[in-house]
Structure formats: C-alpha cells, structure tokens
C-alpha cells in the first residue's frame, strides 16, 4: 500500500470529518480512525508512520504543540518461517544443478550457489567478488556488505578453498570471480525436481549460519563473518531455535567428571 493512499484515507475517512482543523483532532480521534481497519502488523505500521509524519509536520510548523498520534506504537511484526536446507540437501541441490547439462550456465550457477553456502556470503557480496579481494596467503577474503555499506573480512574456510582456488586461477586481479551475479532460477528448478521446499539463494546463507552455530562457533565470530557490528545480537534473535538445541548439547558436557572427548593435559605433555 502506498503512502499516497494512506494520506487519502486520513483526509476522507476521519471520524470527525475532513473539514476538522488539525488543532482540534484528539488522540481518541486517531484511535477511532484506525479501529475499523483490519490489517496486519506491516500495514498498521505503515499507517502509523504516515499519520505521525502528517502530525509531526504540523508540530514543526507550530500549528500544534503536540502530535495527537504521539501515543501510537508500532506493532511487532510476526517473524516469518524461513526455509533453511540441511547441509545434505544443499549438497544434493548443487549436484542436481551441475547435472543439468542442457542448461547453458549450469556450471556457473552451481559455482555461485556452492560459494553462497560454503562461504556464508550474500548474493551481492558474492557477485562483486574479484581475485584482488581474495588473499590465499593470508587466508582471508575482503568483501563489502552492500546492505550497510561497510567492508569486512572473512576467513577462506577449508570447505570453500578448492572452489575459490579453481575460480580465481588465470583471472586478472580486477576480473569478476563469478560470471553471474544471480542464480535464483537454478535452486528453484533443483528444488522442484528433488521435491524439496522452495529454497532460495538466501536460504543458503541461513544454512551456513545454522551449521556454524551447530558446530559450536561463537556467535560473535559468526556475526563478524556476516559483517554485523552488533556482537551477534541479530543472529541470537533470528536463530534462537538453533541456539536452544546447541545449548542443550553443550549442557550435556557439564558433568562432574571429564567428558569422553577430553584428553587430560599432563605435566609431561
């Protein structure tokens, strides 16, 4: 829904009438105006944002001193169920994409998707990657998070090194590592053929993060790998279901004896 339509609603559907002066509108009038609508949290928040902007403009112009919509609070948006493949499903999808010999860019799509899942980077970061960004000697990739306009570095993980080495070989430092920057049709087709849920390119990044949590990687470290500056708060919030399972596994290690997988360190060692 556009802001223009919402402003039209404000002007025409006001319970006190569209000729009511702004200074005469009370907070209860705003509540009454919103009450007949049946919309989700996202639509409600958009309506509230537009209402606030209208009345805040009147405050800035000294038409009123206090906004009658100041008491409105944004609704908490429902967290969508995000589809995430298992690592085995991911490998099966990549193998299926590579098997589509009659697709002109099947290898390029498979390489692109495999890197997304193995490196944990997003589509924009992966599509803009050049050999100059890859330092095999230092074991790191310098990249740029387009969403927040910040640069960050990630390790060259052992699982992605062979693929990256092959793709960078023979390319100039400013060439693109990947020939494509979008492979959304490939996972859609693979999931359809395999009978999987409709996993997307973004699902592969979630798989990487989920797998890292399950393998015991510190959430702060994972956040750094994602270019986040919040110390892992966003990941803790989104992946709380994975953290609970991981927490239970770690809790099983807290016994009054030594776990079986711990080798005692002796003075001689």
PDB file of C-alpha atoms in Angstrom:
ATOM      1  CA  UNK A   1       0.000   0.000   0.000  1.00  0.00           C
ATOM      2  CA  UNK A   2       1.352   3.422  -0.960  1.00  0.00           C
ATOM      3  CA  UNK A   3       1.731   6.394   1.353  1.00  0.00           C
ATOM      4  CA  UNK A   4      -0.422   8.405  -1.066  1.00  0.00           C
ATOM      5  CA  UNK A   5      -3.388   6.087  -0.468  1.00  0.00           C
ATOM      6  CA  UNK A   6      -2.930   6.285   3.300  1.00  0.00           C
ATOM      7  CA  UNK A   7      -2.884  10.097   3.216  1.00  0.00           C
ATOM      8  CA  UNK A   8      -6.084   9.934   1.156  1.00  0.00           C
ATOM      9  CA  UNK A   9      -7.628   7.765   3.868  1.00  0.00           C
ATOM     10  CA  UNK A  10      -6.555  10.263   6.525  1.00  0.00           C
ATOM     11  CA  UNK A  11      -8.272  13.064   4.618  1.00  0.00           C
ATOM     12  CA  UNK A  12     -11.502  11.254   3.734  1.00  0.00           C
ATOM     13  CA  UNK A  13     -12.130   8.677   6.494  1.00  0.00           C
ATOM     14  CA  UNK A  14     -11.601  10.814   9.585  1.00  0.00           C
ATOM     15  CA  UNK A  15     -14.479  10.177  12.027  1.00  0.00           C
ATOM     16  CA  UNK A  16     -14.635  13.902  12.893  1.00  0.00           C
ATOM     17  CA  UNK A  17     -14.973  14.852   9.235  1.00  0.00           C
ATOM     18  CA  UNK A  18     -12.408  16.003   6.671  1.00  0.00           C
ATOM     19  CA  UNK A  19     -13.062  19.674   7.483  1.00  0.00           C
ATOM     20  CA  UNK A  20     -11.870  19.282  11.079  1.00  0.00           C
ATOM     21  CA  UNK A  21      -8.884  21.504  11.826  1.00  0.00           C
ATOM     22  CA  UNK A  22      -5.699  19.762  12.840  1.00  0.00           C
ATOM     23  CA  UNK A  23      -5.578  21.586  16.179  1.00  0.00           C
ATOM     24  CA  UNK A  24      -8.968  20.098  17.085  1.00  0.00           C
ATOM     25  CA  UNK A  25      -8.012  16.455  16.497  1.00  0.00           C
ATOM     26  CA  UNK A  26      -7.616  14.484  19.754  1.00  0.00           C
ATOM     27  CA  UNK A  27      -5.687  11.251  20.381  1.00  0.00           C
ATOM     28  CA  UNK A  28      -9.001   9.400  20.770  1.00  0.00           C
ATOM     29  CA  UNK A  29      -9.984  10.596  17.273  1.00  0.00           C
ATOM     30  CA  UNK A  30      -6.850   8.980  15.855  1.00  0.00           C
ATOM     31  CA  UNK A  31      -7.655   5.715  17.662  1.00  0.00           C
ATOM     32  CA  UNK A  32     -11.213   5.835  16.343  1.00  0.00           C
ATOM     33  CA  UNK A  33      -9.932   6.390  12.814  1.00  0.00           C
ATOM     34  CA  UNK A  34      -7.683   3.315  12.976  1.00  0.00           C
ATOM     35  CA  UNK A  35     -10.164   0.999  14.694  1.00  0.00           C
ATOM     36  CA  UNK A  36     -12.309  -0.052  11.672  1.00  0.00           C
ATOM     37  CA  UNK A  37      -9.328  -1.238   9.610  1.00  0.00           C
ATOM     38  CA  UNK A  38      -8.303  -4.880   9.654  1.00  0.00           C
ATOM     39  CA  UNK A  39      -4.693  -5.087   8.615  1.00  0.00           C
ATOM     40  CA  UNK A  40      -1.526  -6.938   9.536  1.00  0.00           C
ATOM     41  CA  UNK A  41       1.350  -5.538  11.542  1.00  0.00           C
ATOM     42  CA  UNK A  42       3.275  -4.300   8.478  1.00  0.00           C
ATOM     43  CA  UNK A  43       0.284  -2.375   7.099  1.00  0.00           C
ATOM     44  CA  UNK A  44      -0.575  -0.986  10.527  1.00  0.00           C
ATOM     45  CA  UNK A  45       2.994   0.243  10.997  1.00  0.00           C
ATOM     46  CA  UNK A  46       2.889   1.953   7.610  1.00  0.00           C
ATOM     47  CA  UNK A  47      -0.369   3.715   8.538  1.00  0.00           C
ATOM     48  CA  UNK A  48       1.100   4.828  11.870  1.00  0.00           C
ATOM     49  CA  UNK A  49       4.259   6.097  10.159  1.00  0.00           C
ATOM     50  CA  UNK A  50       2.227   8.209   7.715  1.00  0.00           C
ATOM     51  CA  UNK A  51      -0.025   9.565  10.466  1.00  0.00           C
ATOM     52  CA  UNK A  52       2.979  10.519  12.564  1.00  0.00           C
ATOM     53  CA  UNK A  53       4.616  12.280   9.637  1.00  0.00           C
ATOM     54  CA  UNK A  54       1.463  14.316   8.958  1.00  0.00           C
ATOM     55  CA  UNK A  55       1.111  15.491  12.548  1.00  0.00           C
ATOM     56  CA  UNK A  56       4.864  15.954  13.075  1.00  0.00           C
ATOM     57  CA  UNK A  57       4.830  18.329  10.100  1.00  0.00           C
ATOM     58  CA  UNK A  58       2.113  20.317  11.860  1.00  0.00           C
ATOM     59  CA  UNK A  59       4.243  20.385  15.032  1.00  0.00           C
ATOM     60  CA  UNK A  60       7.280  21.624  13.107  1.00  0.00           C
ATOM     61  CA  UNK A  61       5.159  24.369  11.528  1.00  0.00           C
ATOM     62  CA  UNK A  62       3.883  25.360  15.007  1.00  0.00           C
ATOM     63  CA  UNK A  63       0.281  24.653  14.052  1.00  0.00           C
ATOM     64  CA  UNK A  64       0.048  22.329  17.077  1.00  0.00           C
ATOM     65  CA  UNK A  65       2.392  21.803  20.003  1.00  0.00           C
ATOM     66  CA  UNK A  66       1.904  18.059  20.493  1.00  0.00           C
ATOM     67  CA  UNK A  67       1.001  15.376  17.969  1.00  0.00           C
ATOM     68  CA  UNK A  68      -2.281  13.581  18.749  1.00  0.00           C
ATOM     69  CA  UNK A  69      -0.652  10.449  17.322  1.00  0.00           C
ATOM     70  CA  UNK A  70       2.335  10.513  19.670  1.00  0.00           C
ATOM     71  CA  UNK A  71       0.852   7.685  21.757  1.00  0.00           C
ATOM     72  CA  UNK A  72       0.740   5.223  18.851  1.00  0.00           C
ATOM     73  CA  UNK A  73       3.257   2.402  18.935  1.00  0.00           C
ATOM     74  CA  UNK A  74       4.344   0.240  16.056  1.00  0.00           C
ATOM     75  CA  UNK A  75       3.057  -3.316  16.100  1.00  0.00           C
ATOM     76  CA  UNK A  76       5.613  -6.077  16.470  1.00  0.00           C
ATOM     77  CA  UNK A  77       5.889  -7.824  13.147  1.00  0.00           C
ATOM     78  CA  UNK A  78       5.379 -11.560  13.053  1.00  0.00           C
ATOM     79  CA  UNK A  79       8.598 -13.401  12.374  1.00  0.00           C
ATOM     80  CA  UNK A  80       8.207 -15.362   9.134  1.00  0.00           C
ATOM     81  CA  UNK A  81       9.145 -19.011   8.888  1.00  0.00           C
ATOM     82  CA  UNK A  82      12.335 -19.017   6.846  1.00  0.00           C
ATOM     83  CA  UNK A  83      13.079 -22.168   4.910  1.00  0.00           C
ATOM     84  CA  UNK A  84      16.596 -23.482   5.505  1.00  0.00           C
ATOM     85  CA  UNK A  85      18.042 -26.615   3.873  1.00  0.00           C
ATOM     86  CA  UNK A  86      20.187 -29.116   5.702  1.00  0.00           C
ATOM     87  CA  UNK A  87      23.783 -29.454   4.587  1.00  0.00           C
ATOM     88  CA  UNK A  88      22.916 -32.748   2.881  1.00  0.00           C
ATOM     89  CA  UNK A  89      20.053 -31.103   0.998  1.00  0.00           C
ATOM     90  CA  UNK A  90      22.398 -28.292  -0.005  1.00  0.00           C
ATOM     91  CA  UNK A  91      24.924 -30.735  -1.485  1.00  0.00           C
ATOM     92  CA  UNK A  92      22.147 -32.564  -3.315  1.00  0.00           C
ATOM     93  CA  UNK A  93      20.875 -29.287  -4.796  1.00  0.00           C
ATOM     94  CA  UNK A  94      24.364 -28.364  -6.033  1.00  0.00           C
ATOM     95  CA  UNK A  95      24.818 -31.816  -7.572  1.00  0.00           C
ATOM     96  CA  UNK A  96      21.431 -31.531  -9.299  1.00  0.00           C
ATOM     97  CA  UNK A  97      22.278 -28.094 -10.741  1.00  0.00           C
ATOM     98  CA  UNK A  98      25.614 -29.417 -12.050  1.00  0.00           C
ATOM     99  CA  UNK A  99      23.824 -32.302 -13.754  1.00  0.00           C
ATOM    100  CA  UNK A 100      21.687 -30.024 -15.937  1.00  0.00           C
ATOM    101  CA  UNK A 101      23.943 -30.280 -18.991  1.00  0.00           C
ATOM    102  CA  UNK A 102      21.414 -28.707 -21.334  1.00  0.00           C
ATOM    103  CA  UNK A 103      21.329 -25.508 -19.291  1.00  0.00           C
ATOM    104  CA  UNK A 104      23.859 -23.063 -20.782  1.00  0.00           C
ATOM    105  CA  UNK A 105      25.052 -21.654 -17.438  1.00  0.00           C
ATOM    106  CA  UNK A 106      24.616 -24.759 -15.259  1.00  0.00           C
ATOM    107  CA  UNK A 107      28.243 -24.765 -14.085  1.00  0.00           C
ATOM    108  CA  UNK A 108      28.266 -21.027 -13.379  1.00  0.00           C
ATOM    109  CA  UNK A 109      25.033 -21.320 -11.389  1.00  0.00           C
ATOM    110  CA  UNK A 110      26.351 -24.307  -9.424  1.00  0.00           C
ATOM    111  CA  UNK A 111      29.611 -22.476  -8.612  1.00  0.00           C
ATOM    112  CA  UNK A 112      27.710 -19.393  -7.479  1.00  0.00           C
ATOM    113  CA  UNK A 113      25.300 -21.357  -5.266  1.00  0.00           C
ATOM    114  CA  UNK A 114      28.048 -23.548  -3.825  1.00  0.00           C
ATOM    115  CA  UNK A 115      30.031 -20.482  -2.795  1.00  0.00           C
ATOM    116  CA  UNK A 116      26.972 -18.914  -1.130  1.00  0.00           C
ATOM    117  CA  UNK A 117      26.516 -21.974   1.044  1.00  0.00           C
ATOM    118  CA  UNK A 118      30.198 -22.645   1.722  1.00  0.00           C
ATOM    119  CA  UNK A 119      31.332 -19.053   2.410  1.00  0.00           C
ATOM    120  CA  UNK A 120      28.170 -17.698   4.016  1.00  0.00           C
ATOM    121  CA  UNK A 121      28.178 -14.522   1.946  1.00  0.00           C
ATOM    122  CA  UNK A 122      25.169 -12.906   0.332  1.00  0.00           C
ATOM    123  CA  UNK A 123      24.334 -12.640  -3.337  1.00  0.00           C
ATOM    124  CA  UNK A 124      25.531  -9.026  -3.695  1.00  0.00           C
ATOM    125  CA  UNK A 125      28.867  -9.661  -1.962  1.00  0.00           C
ATOM    126  CA  UNK A 126      29.478 -12.824  -3.974  1.00  0.00           C
ATOM    127  CA  UNK A 127      28.557 -11.259  -7.312  1.00  0.00           C
ATOM    128  CA  UNK A 128      31.016  -8.387  -6.866  1.00  0.00           C
ATOM    129  CA  UNK A 129      33.954 -10.529  -5.693  1.00  0.00           C
ATOM    130  CA  UNK A 130      37.267 -10.176  -7.593  1.00  0.00           C
ATOM    131  CA  UNK A 131      40.578 -12.071  -7.264  1.00  0.00           C
ATOM    132  CA  UNK A 132      42.032  -8.902  -5.701  1.00  0.00           C
ATOM    133  CA  UNK A 133      39.647  -9.441  -2.784  1.00  0.00           C
ATOM    134  CA  UNK A 134      40.996 -12.944  -2.176  1.00  0.00           C
ATOM    135  CA  UNK A 135      44.266 -13.358  -0.293  1.00  0.00           C
ATOM    136  CA  UNK A 136      45.141 -17.051  -0.208  1.00  0.00           C
ATOM    137  CA  UNK A 137      48.401 -16.411   1.649  1.00  0.00           C
ATOM    138  CA  UNK A 138      46.660 -14.552   4.480  1.00  0.00           C
ATOM    139  CA  UNK A 139      43.715 -16.923   4.242  1.00  0.00           C
ATOM    140  CA  UNK A 140      41.049 -14.260   4.033  1.00  0.00           C
ATOM    141  CA  UNK A 141      38.535 -12.577   1.743  1.00  0.00           C
ATOM    142  CA  UNK A 142      37.962  -8.838   1.894  1.00  0.00           C
ATOM    143  CA  UNK A 143      34.421  -8.014   0.945  1.00  0.00           C
ATOM    144  CA  UNK A 144      31.842  -5.248   1.144  1.00  0.00           C
ATOM    145  CA  UNK A 145      28.450  -5.570   2.806  1.00  0.00           C
ATOM    146  CA  UNK A 146      26.159  -3.723   0.414  1.00  0.00           C
ATOM    147  CA  UNK A 147      23.280  -3.595   2.898  1.00  0.00           C
ATOM    148  CA  UNK A 148      25.235  -1.494   5.421  1.00  0.00           C
ATOM    149  CA  UNK A 149      27.951  -0.057   3.139  1.00  0.00           C
ATOM    150  CA  UNK A 150      30.762  -1.460   5.290  1.00  0.00           C
ATOM    151  CA  UNK A 151      33.811  -3.542   4.469  1.00  0.00           C
ATOM    152  CA  UNK A 152      34.739  -6.663   6.424  1.00  0.00           C
ATOM    153  CA  UNK A 153      36.893  -9.774   6.134  1.00  0.00           C
ATOM    154  CA  UNK A 154      36.089 -13.470   6.395  1.00  0.00           C
ATOM    155  CA  UNK A 155      38.427 -16.447   6.502  1.00  0.00           C
ATOM    156  CA  UNK A 156      38.867 -18.653   3.462  1.00  0.00           C
ATOM    157  CA  UNK A 157      37.171 -21.660   5.007  1.00  0.00           C
ATOM    158  CA  UNK A 158      38.698 -25.062   4.171  1.00  0.00           C
ATOM    159  CA  UNK A 159      35.373 -26.138   2.636  1.00  0.00           C
ATOM    160  CA  UNK A 160      35.422 -23.286   0.109  1.00  0.00           C
ATOM    161  CA  UNK A 161      39.163 -23.033  -0.655  1.00  0.00           C
ATOM    162  CA  UNK A 162      39.300 -25.612  -3.526  1.00  0.00           C
ATOM    163  CA  UNK A 163      36.348 -23.998  -5.303  1.00  0.00           C
ATOM    164  CA  UNK A 164      37.733 -20.495  -4.851  1.00  0.00           C
ATOM    165  CA  UNK A 165      41.221 -21.534  -5.962  1.00  0.00           C
ATOM    166  CA  UNK A 166      39.819 -23.021  -9.163  1.00  0.00           C
ATOM    167  CA  UNK A 167      37.642 -19.997  -9.940  1.00  0.00           C
ATOM    168  CA  UNK A 168      40.426 -17.440  -9.371  1.00  0.00           C
ATOM    169  CA  UNK A 169      43.036 -19.293 -11.409  1.00  0.00           C
ATOM    170  CA  UNK A 170      44.072 -17.403 -14.536  1.00  0.00           C
ATOM    171  CA  UNK A 171      41.884 -14.352 -13.834  1.00  0.00           C
ATOM    172  CA  UNK A 172      43.223 -10.799 -13.625  1.00  0.00           C
ATOM    173  CA  UNK A 173      43.032  -9.084 -10.250  1.00  0.00           C
ATOM    174  CA  UNK A 174      40.072  -6.891 -11.269  1.00  0.00           C
ATOM    175  CA  UNK A 175      38.025  -9.554 -13.070  1.00  0.00           C
ATOM    176  CA  UNK A 176      34.875 -10.979 -11.536  1.00  0.00           C
ATOM    177  CA  UNK A 177      35.351 -14.323  -9.813  1.00  0.00           C
ATOM    178  CA  UNK A 178      31.856 -15.393 -10.862  1.00  0.00           C
ATOM    179  CA  UNK A 179      30.446 -14.982 -14.349  1.00  0.00           C
ATOM    180  CA  UNK A 180      26.940 -14.408 -12.974  1.00  0.00           C
ATOM    181  CA  UNK A 181      25.539 -12.388 -10.080  1.00  0.00           C
ATOM    182  CA  UNK A 182      22.177 -14.115  -9.764  1.00  0.00           C
ATOM    183  CA  UNK A 183      21.311 -17.816  -9.892  1.00  0.00           C
ATOM    184  CA  UNK A 184      17.775 -17.759  -8.486  1.00  0.00           C
ATOM    185  CA  UNK A 185      16.317 -19.954 -11.243  1.00  0.00           C
ATOM    186  CA  UNK A 186      18.774 -22.776 -10.544  1.00  0.00           C
ATOM    187  CA  UNK A 187      17.751 -23.586  -6.932  1.00  0.00           C
ATOM    188  CA  UNK A 188      14.082 -23.165  -7.831  1.00  0.00           C
ATOM    189  CA  UNK A 189      14.405 -25.766 -10.593  1.00  0.00           C
ATOM    190  CA  UNK A 190      16.515 -28.109  -8.466  1.00  0.00           C
ATOM    191  CA  UNK A 191      14.085 -27.995  -5.544  1.00  0.00           C
ATOM    192  CA  UNK A 192      11.190 -28.693  -7.891  1.00  0.00           C
ATOM    193  CA  UNK A 193      12.953 -31.711  -9.388  1.00  0.00           C
ATOM    194  CA  UNK A 194      14.070 -33.041  -5.996  1.00  0.00           C
ATOM    195  CA  UNK A 195      10.741 -32.476  -4.260  1.00  0.00           C
ATOM    196  CA  UNK A 196      12.307 -30.068  -1.760  1.00  0.00           C
ATOM    197  CA  UNK A 197      10.699 -26.945  -0.311  1.00  0.00           C
ATOM    198  CA  UNK A 198      11.389 -23.844  -2.448  1.00  0.00           C
ATOM    199  CA  UNK A 199      14.794 -22.948  -1.013  1.00  0.00           C
ATOM    200  CA  UNK A 200      16.213 -19.679  -2.327  1.00  0.00           C
ATOM    201  CA  UNK A 201      19.724 -18.263  -2.623  1.00  0.00           C
ATOM    202  CA  UNK A 202      19.187 -16.523   0.714  1.00  0.00           C
ATOM    203  CA  UNK A 203      18.374 -19.890   2.281  1.00  0.00           C
ATOM    204  CA  UNK A 204      21.968 -20.981   1.670  1.00  0.00           C
ATOM    205  CA  UNK A 205      23.359 -18.185   3.834  1.00  0.00           C
ATOM    206  CA  UNK A 206      20.965 -19.210   6.614  1.00  0.00           C
ATOM    207  CA  UNK A 207      22.177 -22.790   6.232  1.00  0.00           C
ATOM    208  CA  UNK A 208      25.773 -21.632   6.685  1.00  0.00           C
ATOM    209  CA  UNK A 209      24.930 -19.720   9.875  1.00  0.00           C
ATOM    210  CA  UNK A 210      22.824 -22.571  11.258  1.00  0.00           C
ATOM    211  CA  UNK A 211      25.604 -25.063  10.598  1.00  0.00           C
ATOM    212  CA  UNK A 212      28.198 -22.791  12.209  1.00  0.00           C
ATOM    213  CA  UNK A 213      26.077 -22.492  15.361  1.00  0.00           C
ATOM    214  CA  UNK A 214      25.510 -26.244  15.483  1.00  0.00           C
ATOM    215  CA  UNK A 215      29.266 -26.817  15.160  1.00  0.00           C
ATOM    216  CA  UNK A 216      29.938 -24.627  18.165  1.00  0.00           C
ATOM    217  CA  UNK A 217      31.307 -21.484  16.503  1.00  0.00           C
ATOM    218  CA  UNK A 218      30.931 -18.492  18.809  1.00  0.00           C
ATOM    219  CA  UNK A 219      28.027 -16.282  17.782  1.00  0.00           C
ATOM    220  CA  UNK A 220      30.214 -13.159  17.949  1.00  0.00           C
ATOM    221  CA  UNK A 221      32.587 -14.744  15.442  1.00  0.00           C
ATOM    222  CA  UNK A 222      29.705 -15.680  13.133  1.00  0.00           C
ATOM    223  CA  UNK A 223      28.448 -12.082  13.346  1.00  0.00           C
ATOM    224  CA  UNK A 224      31.881 -10.831  12.258  1.00  0.00           C
ATOM    225  CA  UNK A 225      31.801 -13.258   9.325  1.00  0.00           C
ATOM    226  CA  UNK A 226      28.464 -11.711   8.319  1.00  0.00           C
ATOM    227  CA  UNK A 227      29.722  -8.138   8.572  1.00  0.00           C
ATOM    228  CA  UNK A 228      27.475  -7.396  11.570  1.00  0.00           C
ATOM    229  CA  UNK A 229      28.598  -4.830  14.127  1.00  0.00           C
ATOM    230  CA  UNK A 230      26.150  -5.835  16.873  1.00  0.00           C
ATOM    231  CA  UNK A 231      28.229  -8.542  18.530  1.00  0.00           C
ATOM    232  CA  UNK A 232      25.822 -11.269  17.471  1.00  0.00           C
ATOM    233  CA  UNK A 233      22.525  -9.834  18.759  1.00  0.00           C
ATOM    234  CA  UNK A 234      20.747 -10.163  15.423  1.00  0.00           C
ATOM    235  CA  UNK A 235      21.912 -13.744  14.954  1.00  0.00           C
ATOM    236  CA  UNK A 236      20.909 -14.652  18.521  1.00  0.00           C
ATOM    237  CA  UNK A 237      17.458 -13.251  17.853  1.00  0.00           C
ATOM    238  CA  UNK A 238      16.872 -14.876  14.470  1.00  0.00           C
ATOM    239  CA  UNK A 239      18.494 -18.235  15.227  1.00  0.00           C
ATOM    240  CA  UNK A 240      17.296 -18.677  18.801  1.00  0.00           C
ATOM    241  CA  UNK A 241      15.765 -22.070  17.907  1.00  0.00           C
ATOM    242  CA  UNK A 242      19.187 -23.340  16.807  1.00  0.00           C
ATOM    243  CA  UNK A 243      20.847 -21.891  19.906  1.00  0.00           C
ATOM    244  CA  UNK A 244      18.480 -23.802  22.168  1.00  0.00           C
ATOM    245  CA  UNK A 245      19.459 -27.119  20.598  1.00  0.00           C
ATOM    246  CA  UNK A 246      23.148 -26.179  20.687  1.00  0.00           C
ATOM    247  CA  UNK A 247      22.809 -25.104  24.328  1.00  0.00           C
ATOM    248  CA  UNK A 248      21.330 -28.452  25.277  1.00  0.00           C
ATOM    249  CA  UNK A 249      24.206 -30.279  23.600  1.00  0.00           C
ATOM    250  CA  UNK A 250      26.748 -28.161  25.471  1.00  0.00           C
ATOM    251  CA  UNK A 251      24.864 -28.627  28.742  1.00  0.00           C
ATOM    252  CA  UNK A 252      25.371 -32.386  28.421  1.00  0.00           C
ATOM    253  CA  UNK A 253      29.131 -31.762  28.752  1.00  0.00           C
ATOM    254  CA  UNK A 254      28.708 -30.168  32.187  1.00  0.00           C
ATOM    255  CA  UNK A 255      29.122 -33.332  34.268  1.00  0.00           C
ATOM    256  CA  UNK A 256      31.011 -33.966  37.496  1.00  0.00           C
ATOM    257  CA  UNK A 257      33.595 -35.952  35.527  1.00  0.00           C
ATOM    258  CA  UNK A 258      35.557 -35.456  32.350  1.00  0.00           C
ATOM    259  CA  UNK A 259      33.692 -35.852  29.035  1.00  0.00           C
ATOM    260  CA  UNK A 260      34.842 -38.762  26.876  1.00  0.00           C
ATOM    261  CA  UNK A 261      36.214 -36.457  24.164  1.00  0.00           C
ATOM    262  CA  UNK A 262      38.561 -34.587  26.556  1.00  0.00           C
ATOM    263  CA  UNK A 263      42.211 -35.617  26.693  1.00  0.00           C
ATOM    264  CA  UNK A 264      43.785 -34.661  30.038  1.00  0.00           C
ATOM    265  CA  UNK A 265      46.891 -32.468  29.825  1.00  0.00           C
ATOM    266  CA  UNK A 266      49.761 -33.859  31.885  1.00  0.00           C
ATOM    267  CA  UNK A 267      52.861 -32.071  33.071  1.00  0.00           C
ATOM    268  CA  UNK A 268      54.933 -34.153  30.666  1.00  0.00           C
ATOM    269  CA  UNK A 269      52.738 -33.103  27.734  1.00  0.00           C
TER     270      UNK A 269
END
